[in-house]
Amino acid sequence: MSDIAGELARVREAFDKPTLRLLDRKWAPFVLAVFKSSFSRDRRSVPCELLHTQVDAYLADLRSTGIDAPEKTGRALCVQWMNDLWLYREIRGAADGNGDGNEEHYSLTSHTLEALLLVDGLASTRALISESRLSTIVDTVRHRATEANPDRDERVRRLDQQIEELTSERDRLVNGGDIESASNEQMHESYANLIDLIAQLPSDFKRVEESVAAMHRQIVSDFRGEERPISEVLDDYLAKTDTLMSSTAEGRAFEGAFTLLRNDALMQGLKADLETILLHPFALELSLHERRSFMSTVTVLRKGIDDVLTQRKGLTTTLREHIVNHDVVKDRELELVLRGVNRELATWMQTAGPRSTVTAELMPGTLEVEHLRERFYDPMAHKGPPALADVSAAAPAAPSLGDLRQQGGPLLGELRDALVAAFGAGKAASVGSAFNGFDASLRRPVEILGLLQLAAQLTAPTGPAGLESFETVRPDGSVRLFDVPRRILTDDDRAALAAQNLGSRHD
């Protein structure tokens, strides 16, 4: 049995794709001519209203010259082309460099770019088989064969052969050998081959964009239709995000190209090589537009990568906002209400006639309530706190009055009595020597402040000033020395201190 049926099915499937449907229509030449006139490599999107106006102008020009053209308006044709997947409409803003604010733009789909590329190839008079193209095929096959061969010795042999050939050519040039420059005919063949490959880049990048956009719509649709818990939906979304670019052939191809093209040194080298090619005499036969298009190859690569990454970033941003703003609880409550309505309708239909009606308000009425309680009575709010545990048995011993005084301020009365006694008996030469002879209970560090306070109430000191050492004893028994201005008490000072201790009754 022949394979004609299978081949026929595959051909029909190909004709059902937008690319061949575009070429198979009656007005296909007009549609492709409009696309070629309105879009270019540097003009990848056109504002919607502008394209509508341009198509109207093209129709008027053709009708004025007697050429048959569609009877529809420019807007109607653009909408039809968009429904046929030949145009893609999106919102672009100031960040895209296509307007001051958000504005709808048309851009060509990958199917349209493929159709234009096919028409350009058929309209070209150049030979498709050339030395340049065959050399490209041979070099690519040799390089991939080297990478695919797991035999270590064979790979080393191939590398040695390449090194030997390159070394031989280098030595020949170093020794003064002739430099064979490519002829104009050879450069034209190589240029045509490069242009053919470069022309396929926009449709390749656009195909990846459309693949990401289709996955975007599919994931959002699956997410909105999920009835599983939110955690499972999030896990599924993250798993799909991880394999976003590896689950399709276009995505895997883009990932491989992106790994290569994000090498800045490689891109700079590519730009320098393009400039070197245009310095050859054959470039004088190229038009200004052809030279500009050839030099914009690096820009095409970067723009294609940026468009794909922007589409992928938009996918992630949209899904993140949907996940953040999606309220599963409200959705489930609404679903329960609708199910309850369906149950009541089923009950009502058991007794209702074919023309029975039910009066239902679209919005519920307002309740007339004078006061609506915001919080209801809770008996737990008025329950007393639990009783405290009795921990008095674990309480430490209460401090004595003497211990409390030791932790307080200076004992001014005791200090005055001790000073008067020390100077009256002639045992002290200065306040410091008197202090050092006091009992340990009167030699706390804080007592120095008390002595300074008492001294400030007496006459101004006379004689040379100096420092003397005060040896203090803290309540815990530790000793510390302080340097304090030296002060000597006269008989008048001692009498004044004694009078202060006696009180106001003995003034």
Short mmCIF file of N, CA and C in Angstrom, two decimals, residues 7 19 43 59 68 70 77 182 195 228 272 323 326 349 363 385 407-408 415 467 497:
data_model
loop_
_atom_site.label_atom_id
_atom_site.label_comp_id
_atom_site.label_asym_id
_atom_site.label_seq_id
_atom_site.Cartn_x
_atom_site.Cartn_y
_atom_site.Cartn_z
N GLU A 7 0.97 11.25 2.90
CA GLU A 7 1.56 12.45 2.33
C GLU A 7 0.49 13.51 2.07
N THR A 19 0.66 30.52 6.79
CA THR A 19 1.62 30.92 5.77
C THR A 19 1.11 30.60 4.38
N ARG A 43 11.40 48.95 10.87
CA ARG A 43 10.05 49.37 11.29
C ARG A 43 9.23 48.10 11.49
N LEU A 59 -5.25 51.55 -1.31
CA LEU A 59 -6.45 51.17 -2.07
C LEU A 59 -6.86 52.27 -3.04
N ASP A 68 -7.44 46.35 -10.01
CA ASP A 68 -8.46 45.77 -9.15
C ASP A 68 -7.93 45.66 -7.72
N PRO A 70 -9.35 45.18 -3.23
CA PRO A 70 -10.48 44.82 -2.35
C PRO A 70 -11.40 46.00 -2.12
N LEU A 77 -9.94 45.52 6.59
CA LEU A 77 -8.92 44.59 6.10
C LEU A 77 -7.92 44.22 7.19
N ALA A 182 39.63 37.59 -2.15
CA ALA A 182 38.45 37.05 -2.82
C ALA A 182 38.00 37.97 -3.94
N ILE A 195 22.93 37.11 3.39
CA ILE A 195 21.66 37.83 3.40
C ILE A 195 20.49 36.86 3.52
N ARG A 228 -8.02 22.93 42.14
CA ARG A 228 -7.13 22.37 43.16
C ARG A 228 -6.75 23.43 44.17
N ALA A 272 32.71 43.85 13.77
CA ALA A 272 33.95 44.19 13.07
C ALA A 272 34.08 43.41 11.77
N ILE A 323 -1.53 35.67 40.46
CA ILE A 323 -1.43 34.86 41.67
C ILE A 323 -1.64 35.71 42.91
N HIS A 326 -5.40 36.92 43.00
CA HIS A 326 -6.45 35.89 42.89
C HIS A 326 -6.92 35.48 44.28
N MET A 349 -38.52 24.20 39.05
CA MET A 349 -38.95 23.70 37.75
C MET A 349 -39.80 22.44 37.86
N MET A 363 -30.19 43.71 42.37
CA MET A 363 -29.40 44.09 43.54
C MET A 363 -30.29 44.02 44.76
N PRO A 385 -9.27 37.00 85.83
CA PRO A 385 -8.00 36.31 85.55
C PRO A 385 -7.77 35.20 86.57
N GLN A 407 22.99 51.23 101.38
CA GLN A 407 22.79 51.40 99.94
C GLN A 407 22.30 52.79 99.58
N GLY A 408 22.07 53.68 100.59
CA GLY A 408 21.53 55.00 100.33
C GLY A 408 22.61 56.06 100.20
N LEU A 415 28.83 62.00 109.71
CA LEU A 415 30.07 62.57 109.16
C LEU A 415 30.48 63.83 109.93
N LEU A 467 45.93 67.62 96.07
CA LEU A 467 45.07 66.44 96.11
C LEU A 467 45.55 65.50 97.20
N LEU A 497 30.66 73.22 112.32
CA LEU A 497 30.14 71.87 112.16
C LEU A 497 29.44 71.40 113.43
#
